[in-house]
PDB file of C-alpha atoms and ligand atoms in Angstrom:
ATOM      1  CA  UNK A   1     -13.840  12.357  10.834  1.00  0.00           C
ATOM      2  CA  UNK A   2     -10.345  11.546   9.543  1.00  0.00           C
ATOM      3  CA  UNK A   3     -10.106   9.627   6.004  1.00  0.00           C
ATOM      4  CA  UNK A   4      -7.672   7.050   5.236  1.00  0.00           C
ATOM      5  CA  UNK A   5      -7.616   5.947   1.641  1.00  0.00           C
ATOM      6  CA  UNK A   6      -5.857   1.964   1.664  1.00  0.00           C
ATOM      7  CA  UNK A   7      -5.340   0.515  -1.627  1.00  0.00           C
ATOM      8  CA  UNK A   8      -5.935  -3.146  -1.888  1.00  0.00           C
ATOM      9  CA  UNK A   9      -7.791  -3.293   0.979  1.00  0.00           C
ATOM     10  CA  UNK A  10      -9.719  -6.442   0.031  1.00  0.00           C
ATOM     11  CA  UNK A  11      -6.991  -8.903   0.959  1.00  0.00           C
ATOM     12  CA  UNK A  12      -3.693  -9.753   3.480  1.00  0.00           C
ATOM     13  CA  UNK A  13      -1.938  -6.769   4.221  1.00  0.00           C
ATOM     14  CA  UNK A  14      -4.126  -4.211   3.067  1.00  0.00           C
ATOM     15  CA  UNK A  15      -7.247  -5.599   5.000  1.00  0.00           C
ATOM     16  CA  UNK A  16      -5.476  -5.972   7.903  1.00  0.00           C
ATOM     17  CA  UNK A  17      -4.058  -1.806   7.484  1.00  0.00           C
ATOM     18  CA  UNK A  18      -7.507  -0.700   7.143  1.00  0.00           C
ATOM     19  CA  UNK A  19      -8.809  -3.040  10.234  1.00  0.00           C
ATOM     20  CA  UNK A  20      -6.049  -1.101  12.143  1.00  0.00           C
ATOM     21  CA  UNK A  21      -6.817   1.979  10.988  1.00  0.00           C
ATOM     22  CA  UNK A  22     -10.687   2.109  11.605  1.00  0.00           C
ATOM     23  CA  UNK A  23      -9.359   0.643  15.095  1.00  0.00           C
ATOM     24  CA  UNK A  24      -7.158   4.048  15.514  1.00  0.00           C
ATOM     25  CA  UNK A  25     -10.268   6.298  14.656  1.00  0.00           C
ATOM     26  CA  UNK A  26      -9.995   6.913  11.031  1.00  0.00           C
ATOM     27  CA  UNK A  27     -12.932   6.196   8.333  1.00  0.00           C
ATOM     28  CA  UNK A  28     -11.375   4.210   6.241  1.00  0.00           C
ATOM     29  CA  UNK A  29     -12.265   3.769   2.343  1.00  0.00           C
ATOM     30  CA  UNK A  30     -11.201   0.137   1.137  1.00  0.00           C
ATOM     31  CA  UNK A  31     -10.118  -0.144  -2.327  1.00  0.00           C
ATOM     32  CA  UNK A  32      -9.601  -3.664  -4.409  1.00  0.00           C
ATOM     33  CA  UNK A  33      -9.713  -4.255  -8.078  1.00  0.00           C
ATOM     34  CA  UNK A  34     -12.156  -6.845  -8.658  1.00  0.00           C
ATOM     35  CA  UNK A  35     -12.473  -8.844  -5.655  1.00  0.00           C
ATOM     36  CA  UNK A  36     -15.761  -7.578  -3.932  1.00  0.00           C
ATOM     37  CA  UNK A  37     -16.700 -10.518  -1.776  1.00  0.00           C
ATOM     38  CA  UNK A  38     -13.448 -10.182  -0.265  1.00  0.00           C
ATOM     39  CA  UNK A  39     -13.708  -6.130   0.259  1.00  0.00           C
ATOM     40  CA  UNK A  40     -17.442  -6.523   1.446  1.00  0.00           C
ATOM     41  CA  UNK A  41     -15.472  -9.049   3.870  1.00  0.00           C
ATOM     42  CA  UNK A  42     -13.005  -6.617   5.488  1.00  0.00           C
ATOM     43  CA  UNK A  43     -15.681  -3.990   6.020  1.00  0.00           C
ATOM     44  CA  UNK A  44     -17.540  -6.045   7.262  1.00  0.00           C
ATOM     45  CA  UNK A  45     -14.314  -6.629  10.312  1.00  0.00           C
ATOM     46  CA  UNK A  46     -14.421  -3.076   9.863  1.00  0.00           C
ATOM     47  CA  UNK A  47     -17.875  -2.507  11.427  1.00  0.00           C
ATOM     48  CA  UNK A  48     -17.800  -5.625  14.040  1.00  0.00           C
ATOM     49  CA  UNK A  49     -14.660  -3.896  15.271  1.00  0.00           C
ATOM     50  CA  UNK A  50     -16.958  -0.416  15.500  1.00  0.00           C
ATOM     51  CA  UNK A  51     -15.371   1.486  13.264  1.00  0.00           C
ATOM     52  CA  UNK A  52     -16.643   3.143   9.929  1.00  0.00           C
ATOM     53  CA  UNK A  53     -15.859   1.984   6.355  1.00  0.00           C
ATOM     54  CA  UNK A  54     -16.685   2.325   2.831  1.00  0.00           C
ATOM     55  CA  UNK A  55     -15.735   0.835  -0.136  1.00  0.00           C
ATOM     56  CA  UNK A  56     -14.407   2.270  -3.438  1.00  0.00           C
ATOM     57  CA  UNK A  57     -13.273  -0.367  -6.185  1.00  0.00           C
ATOM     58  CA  UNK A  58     -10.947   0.847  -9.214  1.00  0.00           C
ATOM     59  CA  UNK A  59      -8.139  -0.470 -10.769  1.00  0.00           C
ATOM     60  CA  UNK A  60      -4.778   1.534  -9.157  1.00  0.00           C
ATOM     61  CA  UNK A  61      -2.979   1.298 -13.081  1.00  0.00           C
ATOM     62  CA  UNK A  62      -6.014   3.543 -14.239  1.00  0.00           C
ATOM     63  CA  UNK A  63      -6.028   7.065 -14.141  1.00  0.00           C
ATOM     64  CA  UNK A  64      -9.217   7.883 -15.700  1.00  0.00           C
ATOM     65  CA  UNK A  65     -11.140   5.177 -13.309  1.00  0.00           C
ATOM     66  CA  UNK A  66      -9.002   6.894 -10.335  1.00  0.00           C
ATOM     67  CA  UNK A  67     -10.658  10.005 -10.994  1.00  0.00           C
ATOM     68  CA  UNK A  68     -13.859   8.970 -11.537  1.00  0.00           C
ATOM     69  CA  UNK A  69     -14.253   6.890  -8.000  1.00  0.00           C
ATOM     70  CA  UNK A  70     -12.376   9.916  -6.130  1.00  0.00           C
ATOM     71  CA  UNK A  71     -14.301  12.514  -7.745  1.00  0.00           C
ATOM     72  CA  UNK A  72     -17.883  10.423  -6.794  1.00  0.00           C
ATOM     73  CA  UNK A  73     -16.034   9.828  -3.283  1.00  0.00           C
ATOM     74  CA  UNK A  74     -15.610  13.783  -2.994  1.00  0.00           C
ATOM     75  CA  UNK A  75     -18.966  14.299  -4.126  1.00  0.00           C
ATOM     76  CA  UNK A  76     -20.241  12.410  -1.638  1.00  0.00           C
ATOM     77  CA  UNK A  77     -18.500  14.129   1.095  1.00  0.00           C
ATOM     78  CA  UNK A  78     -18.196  17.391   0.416  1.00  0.00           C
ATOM     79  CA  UNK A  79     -16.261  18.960   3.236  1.00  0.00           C
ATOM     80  CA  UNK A  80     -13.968  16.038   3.598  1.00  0.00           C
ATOM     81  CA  UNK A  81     -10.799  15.372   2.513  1.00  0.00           C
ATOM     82  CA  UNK A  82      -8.168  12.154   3.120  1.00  0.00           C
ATOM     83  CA  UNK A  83      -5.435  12.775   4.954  1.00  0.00           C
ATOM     84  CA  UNK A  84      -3.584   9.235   5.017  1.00  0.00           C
ATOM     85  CA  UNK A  85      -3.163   7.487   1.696  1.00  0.00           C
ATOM     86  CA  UNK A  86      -1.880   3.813   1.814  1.00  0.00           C
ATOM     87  CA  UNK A  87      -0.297   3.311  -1.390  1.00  0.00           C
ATOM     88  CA  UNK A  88      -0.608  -0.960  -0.730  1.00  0.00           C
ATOM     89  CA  UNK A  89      -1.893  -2.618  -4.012  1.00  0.00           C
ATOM     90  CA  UNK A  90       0.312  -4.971  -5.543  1.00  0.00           C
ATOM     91  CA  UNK A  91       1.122  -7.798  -7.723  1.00  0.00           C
ATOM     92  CA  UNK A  92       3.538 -10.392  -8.615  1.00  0.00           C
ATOM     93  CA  UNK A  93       4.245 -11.269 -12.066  1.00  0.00           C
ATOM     94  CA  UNK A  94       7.758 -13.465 -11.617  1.00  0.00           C
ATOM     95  CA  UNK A  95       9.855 -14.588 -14.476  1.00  0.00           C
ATOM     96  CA  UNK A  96      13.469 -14.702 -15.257  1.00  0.00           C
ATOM     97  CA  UNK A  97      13.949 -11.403 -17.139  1.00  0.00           C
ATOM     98  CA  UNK A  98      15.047 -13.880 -20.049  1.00  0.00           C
ATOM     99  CA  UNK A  99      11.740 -15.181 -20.413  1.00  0.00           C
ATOM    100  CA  UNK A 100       9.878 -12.290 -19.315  1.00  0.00           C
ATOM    101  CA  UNK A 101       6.831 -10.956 -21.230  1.00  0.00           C
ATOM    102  CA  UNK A 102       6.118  -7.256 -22.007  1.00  0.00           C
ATOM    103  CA  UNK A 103       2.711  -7.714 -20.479  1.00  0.00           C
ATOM    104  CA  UNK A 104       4.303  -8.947 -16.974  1.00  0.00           C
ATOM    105  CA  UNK A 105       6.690  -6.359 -16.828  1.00  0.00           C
ATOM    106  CA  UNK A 106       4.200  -3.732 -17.658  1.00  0.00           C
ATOM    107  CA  UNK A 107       1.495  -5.267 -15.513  1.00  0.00           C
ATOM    108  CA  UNK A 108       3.706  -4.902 -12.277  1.00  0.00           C
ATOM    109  CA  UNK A 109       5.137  -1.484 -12.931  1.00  0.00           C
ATOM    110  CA  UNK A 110       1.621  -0.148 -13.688  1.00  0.00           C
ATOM    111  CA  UNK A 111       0.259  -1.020 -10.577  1.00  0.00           C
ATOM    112  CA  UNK A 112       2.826  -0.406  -8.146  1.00  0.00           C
ATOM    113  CA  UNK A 113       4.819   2.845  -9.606  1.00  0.00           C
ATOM    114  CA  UNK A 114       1.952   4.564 -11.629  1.00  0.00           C
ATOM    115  CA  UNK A 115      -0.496   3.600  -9.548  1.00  0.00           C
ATOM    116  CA  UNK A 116       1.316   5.487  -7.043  1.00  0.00           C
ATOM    117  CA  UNK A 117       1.719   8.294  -9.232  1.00  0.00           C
ATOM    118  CA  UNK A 118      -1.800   8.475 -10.110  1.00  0.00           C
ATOM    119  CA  UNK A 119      -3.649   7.850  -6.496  1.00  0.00           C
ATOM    120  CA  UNK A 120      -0.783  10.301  -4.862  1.00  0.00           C
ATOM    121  CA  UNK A 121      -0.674  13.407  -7.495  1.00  0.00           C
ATOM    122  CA  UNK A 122      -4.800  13.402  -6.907  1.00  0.00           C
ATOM    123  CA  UNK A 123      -4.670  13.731  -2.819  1.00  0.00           C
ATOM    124  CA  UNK A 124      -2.018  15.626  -2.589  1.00  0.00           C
ATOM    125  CA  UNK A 125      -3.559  18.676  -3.231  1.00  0.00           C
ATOM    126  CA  UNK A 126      -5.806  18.228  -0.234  1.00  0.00           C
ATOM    127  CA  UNK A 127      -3.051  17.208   1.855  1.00  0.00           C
ATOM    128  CA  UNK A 128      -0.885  20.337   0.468  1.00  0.00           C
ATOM    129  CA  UNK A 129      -4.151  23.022   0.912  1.00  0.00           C
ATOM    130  CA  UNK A 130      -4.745  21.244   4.746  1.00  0.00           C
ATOM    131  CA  UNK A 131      -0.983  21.388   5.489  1.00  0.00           C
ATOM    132  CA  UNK A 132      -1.486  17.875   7.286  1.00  0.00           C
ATOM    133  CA  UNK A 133      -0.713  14.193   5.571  1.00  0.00           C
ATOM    134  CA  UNK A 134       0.619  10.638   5.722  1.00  0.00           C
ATOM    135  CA  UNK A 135       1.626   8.885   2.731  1.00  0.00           C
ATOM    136  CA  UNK A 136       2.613   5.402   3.424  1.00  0.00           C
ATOM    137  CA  UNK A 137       3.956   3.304   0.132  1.00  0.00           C
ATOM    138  CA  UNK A 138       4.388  -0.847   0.712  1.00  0.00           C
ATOM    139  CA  UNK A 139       7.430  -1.168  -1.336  1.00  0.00           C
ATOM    140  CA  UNK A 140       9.565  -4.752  -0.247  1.00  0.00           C
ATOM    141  CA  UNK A 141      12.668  -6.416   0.185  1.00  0.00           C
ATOM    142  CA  UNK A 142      12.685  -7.228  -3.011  1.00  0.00           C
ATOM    143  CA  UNK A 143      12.730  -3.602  -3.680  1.00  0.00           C
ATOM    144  CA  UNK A 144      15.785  -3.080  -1.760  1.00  0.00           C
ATOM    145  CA  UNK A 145      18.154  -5.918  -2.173  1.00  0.00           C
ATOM    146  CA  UNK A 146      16.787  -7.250  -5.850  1.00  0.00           C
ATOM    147  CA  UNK A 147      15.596 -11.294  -6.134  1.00  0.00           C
ATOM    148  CA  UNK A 148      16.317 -13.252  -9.077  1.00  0.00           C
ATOM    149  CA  UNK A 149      12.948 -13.701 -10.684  1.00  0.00           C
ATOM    150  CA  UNK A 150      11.837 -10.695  -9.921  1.00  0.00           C
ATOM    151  CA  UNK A 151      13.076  -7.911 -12.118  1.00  0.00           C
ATOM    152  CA  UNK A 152       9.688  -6.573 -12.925  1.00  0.00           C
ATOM    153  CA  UNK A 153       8.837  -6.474  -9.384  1.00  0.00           C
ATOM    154  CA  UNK A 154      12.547  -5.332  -7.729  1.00  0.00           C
ATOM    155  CA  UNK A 155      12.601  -2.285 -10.511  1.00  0.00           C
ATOM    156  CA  UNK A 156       9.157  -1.396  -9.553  1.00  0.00           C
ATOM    157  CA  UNK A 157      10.009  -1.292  -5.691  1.00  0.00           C
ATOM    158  CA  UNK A 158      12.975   0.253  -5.390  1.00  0.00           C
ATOM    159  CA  UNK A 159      11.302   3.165  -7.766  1.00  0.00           C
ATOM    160  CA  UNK A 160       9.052   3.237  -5.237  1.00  0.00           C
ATOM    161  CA  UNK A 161      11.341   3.648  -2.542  1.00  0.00           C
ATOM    162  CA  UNK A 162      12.889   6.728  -4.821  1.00  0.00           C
ATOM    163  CA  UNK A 163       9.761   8.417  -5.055  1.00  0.00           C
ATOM    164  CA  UNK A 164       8.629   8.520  -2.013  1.00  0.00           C
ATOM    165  CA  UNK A 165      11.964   9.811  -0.748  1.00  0.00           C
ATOM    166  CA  UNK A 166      11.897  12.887  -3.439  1.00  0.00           C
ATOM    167  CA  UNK A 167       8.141  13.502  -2.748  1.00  0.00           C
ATOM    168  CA  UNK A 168       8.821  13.506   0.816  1.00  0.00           C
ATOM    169  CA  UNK A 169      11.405  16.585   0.328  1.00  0.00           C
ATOM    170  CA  UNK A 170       8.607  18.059  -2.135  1.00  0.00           C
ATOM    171  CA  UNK A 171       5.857  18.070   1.021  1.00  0.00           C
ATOM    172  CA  UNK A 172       7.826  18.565   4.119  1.00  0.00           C
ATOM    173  CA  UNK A 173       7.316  21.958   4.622  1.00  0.00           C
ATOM    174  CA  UNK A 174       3.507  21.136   4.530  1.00  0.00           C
ATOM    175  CA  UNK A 175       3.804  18.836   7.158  1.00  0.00           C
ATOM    176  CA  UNK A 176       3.274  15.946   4.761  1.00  0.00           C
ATOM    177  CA  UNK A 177       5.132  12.555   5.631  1.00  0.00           C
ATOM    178  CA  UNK A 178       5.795  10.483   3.344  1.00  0.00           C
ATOM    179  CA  UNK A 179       7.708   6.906   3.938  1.00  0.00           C
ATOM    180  CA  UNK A 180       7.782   3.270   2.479  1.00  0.00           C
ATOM    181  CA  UNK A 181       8.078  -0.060   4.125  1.00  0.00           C
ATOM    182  CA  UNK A 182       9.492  -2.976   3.485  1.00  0.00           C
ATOM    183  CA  UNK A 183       8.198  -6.086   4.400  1.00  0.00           C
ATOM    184  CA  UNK A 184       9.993  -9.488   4.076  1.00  0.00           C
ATOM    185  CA  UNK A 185       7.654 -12.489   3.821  1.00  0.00           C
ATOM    186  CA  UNK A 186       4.658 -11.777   5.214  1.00  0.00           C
ATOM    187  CA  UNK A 187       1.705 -14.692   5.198  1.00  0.00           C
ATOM    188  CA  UNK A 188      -0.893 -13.527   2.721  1.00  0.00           C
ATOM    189  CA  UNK A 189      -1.996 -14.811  -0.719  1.00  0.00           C
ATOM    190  CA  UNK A 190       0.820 -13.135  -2.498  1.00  0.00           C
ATOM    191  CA  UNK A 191       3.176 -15.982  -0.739  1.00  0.00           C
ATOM    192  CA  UNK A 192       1.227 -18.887  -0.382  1.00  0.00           C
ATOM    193  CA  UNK A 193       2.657 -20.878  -3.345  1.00  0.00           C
ATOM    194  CA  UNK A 194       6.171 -19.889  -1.801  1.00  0.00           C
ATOM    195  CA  UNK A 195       8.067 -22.846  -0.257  1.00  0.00           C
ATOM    196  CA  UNK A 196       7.446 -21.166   3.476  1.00  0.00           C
ATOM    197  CA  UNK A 197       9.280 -24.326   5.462  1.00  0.00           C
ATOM    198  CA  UNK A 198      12.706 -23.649   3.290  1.00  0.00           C
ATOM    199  CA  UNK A 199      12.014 -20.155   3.239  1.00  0.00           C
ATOM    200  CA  UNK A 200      11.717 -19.777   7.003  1.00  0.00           C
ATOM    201  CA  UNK A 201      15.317 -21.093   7.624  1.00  0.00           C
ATOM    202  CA  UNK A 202      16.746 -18.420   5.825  1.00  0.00           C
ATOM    203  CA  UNK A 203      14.873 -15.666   8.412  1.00  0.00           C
ATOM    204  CA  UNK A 204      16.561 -15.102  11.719  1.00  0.00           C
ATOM    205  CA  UNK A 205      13.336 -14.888  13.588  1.00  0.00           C
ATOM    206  CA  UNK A 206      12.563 -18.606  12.027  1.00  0.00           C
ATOM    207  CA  UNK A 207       8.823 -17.717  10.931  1.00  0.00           C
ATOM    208  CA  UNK A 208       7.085 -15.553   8.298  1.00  0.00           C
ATOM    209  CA  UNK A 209       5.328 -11.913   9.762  1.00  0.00           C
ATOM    210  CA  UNK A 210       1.850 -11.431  10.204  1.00  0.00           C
ATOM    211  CA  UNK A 211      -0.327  -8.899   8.334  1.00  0.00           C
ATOM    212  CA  UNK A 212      -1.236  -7.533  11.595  1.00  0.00           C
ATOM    213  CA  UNK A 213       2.776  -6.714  12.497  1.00  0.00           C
ATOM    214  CA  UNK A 214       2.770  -4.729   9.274  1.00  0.00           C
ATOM    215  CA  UNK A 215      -0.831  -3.088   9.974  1.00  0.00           C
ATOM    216  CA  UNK A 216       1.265  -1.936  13.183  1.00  0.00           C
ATOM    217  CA  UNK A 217       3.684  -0.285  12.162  1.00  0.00           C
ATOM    218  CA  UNK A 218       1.694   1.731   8.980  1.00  0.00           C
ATOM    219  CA  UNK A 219      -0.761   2.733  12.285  1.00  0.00           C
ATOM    220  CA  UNK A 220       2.151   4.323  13.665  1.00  0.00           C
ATOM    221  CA  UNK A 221       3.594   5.992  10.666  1.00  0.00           C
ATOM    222  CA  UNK A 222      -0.102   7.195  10.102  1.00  0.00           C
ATOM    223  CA  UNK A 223      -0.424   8.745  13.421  1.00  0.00           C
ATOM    224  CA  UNK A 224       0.695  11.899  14.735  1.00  0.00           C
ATOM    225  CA  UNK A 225       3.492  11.069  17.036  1.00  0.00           C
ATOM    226  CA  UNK A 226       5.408  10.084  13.159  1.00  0.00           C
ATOM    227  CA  UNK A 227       5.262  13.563  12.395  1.00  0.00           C
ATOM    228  CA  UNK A 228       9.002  14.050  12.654  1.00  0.00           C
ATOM    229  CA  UNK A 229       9.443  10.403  10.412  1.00  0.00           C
ATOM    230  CA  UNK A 230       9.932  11.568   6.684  1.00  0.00           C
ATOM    231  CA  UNK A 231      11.463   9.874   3.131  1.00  0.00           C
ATOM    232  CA  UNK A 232      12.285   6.759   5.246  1.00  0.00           C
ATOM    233  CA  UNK A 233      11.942   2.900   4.256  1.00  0.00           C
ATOM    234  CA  UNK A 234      11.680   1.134   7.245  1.00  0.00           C
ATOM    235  CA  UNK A 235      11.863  -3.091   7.026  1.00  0.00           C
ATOM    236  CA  UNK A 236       9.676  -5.628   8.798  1.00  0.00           C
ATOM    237  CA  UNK A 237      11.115  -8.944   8.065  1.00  0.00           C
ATOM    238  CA  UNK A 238      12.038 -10.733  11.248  1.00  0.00           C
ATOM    239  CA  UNK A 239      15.737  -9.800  10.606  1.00  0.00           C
ATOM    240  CA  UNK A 240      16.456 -10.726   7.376  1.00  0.00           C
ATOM    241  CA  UNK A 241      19.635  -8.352   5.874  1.00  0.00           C
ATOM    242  CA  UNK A 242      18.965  -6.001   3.448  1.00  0.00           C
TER     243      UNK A 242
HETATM  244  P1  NAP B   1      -2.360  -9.909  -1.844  1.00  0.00           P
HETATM  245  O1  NAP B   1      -2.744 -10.741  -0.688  1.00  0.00           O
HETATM  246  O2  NAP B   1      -2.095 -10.547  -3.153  1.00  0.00           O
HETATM  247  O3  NAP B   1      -3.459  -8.754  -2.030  1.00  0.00           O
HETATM  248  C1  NAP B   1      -3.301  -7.835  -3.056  1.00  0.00           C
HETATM  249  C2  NAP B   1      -4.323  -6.735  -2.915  1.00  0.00           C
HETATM  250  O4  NAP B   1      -4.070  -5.748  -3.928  1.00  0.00           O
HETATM  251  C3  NAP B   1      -5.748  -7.194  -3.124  1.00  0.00           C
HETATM  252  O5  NAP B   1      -6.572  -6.448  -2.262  1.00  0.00           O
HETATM  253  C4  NAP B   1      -6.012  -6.842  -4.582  1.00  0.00           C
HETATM  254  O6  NAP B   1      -7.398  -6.594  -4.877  1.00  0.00           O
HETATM  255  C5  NAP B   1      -5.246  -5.545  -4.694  1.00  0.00           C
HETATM  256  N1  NAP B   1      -4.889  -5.193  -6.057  1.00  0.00           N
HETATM  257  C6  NAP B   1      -4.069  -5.855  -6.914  1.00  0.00           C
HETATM  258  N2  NAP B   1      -3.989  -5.193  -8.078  1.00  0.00           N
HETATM  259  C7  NAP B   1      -4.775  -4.100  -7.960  1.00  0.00           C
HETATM  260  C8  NAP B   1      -5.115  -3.030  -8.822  1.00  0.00           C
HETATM  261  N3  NAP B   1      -4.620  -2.956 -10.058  1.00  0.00           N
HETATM  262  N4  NAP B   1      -5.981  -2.075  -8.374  1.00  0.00           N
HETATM  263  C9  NAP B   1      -6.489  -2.146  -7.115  1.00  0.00           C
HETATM  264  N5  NAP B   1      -6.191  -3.130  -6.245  1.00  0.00           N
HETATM  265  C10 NAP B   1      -5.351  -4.094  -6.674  1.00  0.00           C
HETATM  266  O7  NAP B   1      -1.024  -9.083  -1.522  1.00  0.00           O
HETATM  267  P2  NAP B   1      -0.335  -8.722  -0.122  1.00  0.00           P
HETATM  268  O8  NAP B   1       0.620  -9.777   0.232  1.00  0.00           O
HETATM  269  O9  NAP B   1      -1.368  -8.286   0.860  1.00  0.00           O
HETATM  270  O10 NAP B   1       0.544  -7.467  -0.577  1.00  0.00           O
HETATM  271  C11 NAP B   1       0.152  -6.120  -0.336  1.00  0.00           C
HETATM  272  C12 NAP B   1       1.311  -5.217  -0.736  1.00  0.00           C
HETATM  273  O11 NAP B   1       2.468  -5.542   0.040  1.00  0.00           O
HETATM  274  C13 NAP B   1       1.742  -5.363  -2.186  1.00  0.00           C
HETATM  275  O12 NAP B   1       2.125  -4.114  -2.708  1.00  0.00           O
HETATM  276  C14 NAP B   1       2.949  -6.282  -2.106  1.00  0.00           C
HETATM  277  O13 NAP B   1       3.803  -6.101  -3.204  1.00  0.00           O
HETATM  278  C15 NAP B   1       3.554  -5.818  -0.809  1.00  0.00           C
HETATM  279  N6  NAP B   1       4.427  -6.819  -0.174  1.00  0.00           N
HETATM  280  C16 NAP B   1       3.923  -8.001   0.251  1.00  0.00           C
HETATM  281  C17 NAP B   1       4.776  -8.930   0.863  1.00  0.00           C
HETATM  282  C18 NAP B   1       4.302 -10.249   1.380  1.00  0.00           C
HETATM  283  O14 NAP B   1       5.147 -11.033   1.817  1.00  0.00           O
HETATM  284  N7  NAP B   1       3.020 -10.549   1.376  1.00  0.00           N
HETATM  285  C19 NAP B   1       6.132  -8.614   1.000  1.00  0.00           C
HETATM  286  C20 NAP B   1       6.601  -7.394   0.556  1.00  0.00           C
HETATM  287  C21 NAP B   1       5.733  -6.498  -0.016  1.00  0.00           C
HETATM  288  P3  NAP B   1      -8.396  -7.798  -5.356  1.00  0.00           P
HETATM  289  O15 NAP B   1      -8.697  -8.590  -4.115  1.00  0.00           O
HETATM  290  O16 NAP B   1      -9.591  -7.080  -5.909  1.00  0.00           O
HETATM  291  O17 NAP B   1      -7.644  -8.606  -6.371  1.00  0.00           O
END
């Protein structure tokens, strides 16, 4: 069995990544912070679609709890190790920097940069020792071409898009890939206090993407015929320029 580790699996586009996945073969292992009904939820889509799931709740800005649910996951599987890591959980915290609060900016960095840090550092090992993994980080747009509002979030995605192209140089030898993507809008909870109808006329393809366009795409950078795909950000935003 193959292991793939998505973080913020509960919800939008990280349910609909480990749906895909568990459709491609792999046992995946859905993380979320506190939202069980929600992860119980997308294993249960996990199991009606026939594949195999577990969950494994932590909070992705929290090294020690990180290490405590992946040493109880190794534990419990011995022989196994994860091979693709999708580095997905996120928040928004948006302000204009001028009235921006220590606790937002922190907030978002924490989860998306160190919780990167954290989650990837701790597989990588078994990745390294097994000379095979995928490392797929959701950065953004945002991340990319900055939006007013979101500082906190812009810093913390383009970081992310820096990291994963150093780490991808780090691993390549050891047949580790490691890539971000950007989505634009996607429809999930995350954007559904956005004004979509105004929103929409600024996207050449005149509509928001679907979780399951994104899920697409991370099943292909997952899969073996990426292998040659490394340090890349690759968009998904129904044309919008970056
Ligand atoms: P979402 O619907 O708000 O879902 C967020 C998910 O992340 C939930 O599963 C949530 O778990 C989990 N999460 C949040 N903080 C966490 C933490 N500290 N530890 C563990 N899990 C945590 O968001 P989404 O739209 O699917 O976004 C997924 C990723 O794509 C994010 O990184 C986001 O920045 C990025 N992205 C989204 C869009 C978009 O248009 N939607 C565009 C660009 C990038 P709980 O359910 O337990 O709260």
């Amino acid at each position: 069995m193959k292991y793939a580790l998505v973080t913020g699996a509960s919800r939008g586009l990280g349910r609909a990544v480990a749906l895909r996945l568990a459709k491609d073969g792999f046992a995946v292992i859905i993380n979320y912070q506190s939202n069980k009904e929600a992860a119980e939820e997308t294993l249960k889509l996990v199991q009606e679609a026939g594949g195999n799931g577990e969950l494994l709740p932590f909070d992705v800005a929290d090294s020690k709890a990180i290490e405590t649910a992946l040493e109880s996951w190794q534990s419990a599987h011995p022989e196994e190790y994860i091979s693709v890591l999708v580095n997905n959980a996120g928040i928004r915290k948006d302000n204009l920097m001028i009235f921006m609060q220590e606790t937002e900016w922190n907030n978002v960095v924490d989860t998306t940069l160190n919780g990167f840090f954290y989650i990837t550092r701790r597989l990588l090992k078994d990745m390294i020792t097994h000379r095979n993994g995928r490392i797929i980080n959701m950065s953004s747009l945002s991340g990319l071409k900055g939006l007013p509002g979101q500082t906190n979030y812009s810093a913390a995605k383009a970081a992310l898009i820096g990291a994963t192209k150093a780490l991808a140089q780090e691993v390549a030898a050891r047949k580790i890939t490691v890539n971000a993507i950007a989505p634009g809008f996607i429809s999930t909870d995350m954007t559904k206090e956005l004004n979509e109808a105004e929103l929409k006329k600024l996207i050449p393809m005149g509509r928001f993407g679907k979780p399951e366009e994104v899920a697409s795409l991370t099943s292909f950078l997952a899969s073996d015929e990426a292998a040659y795909i490394t340090g890349q950000v690759i968009s998904i935003n129904g044309g919008l320029y970056t």
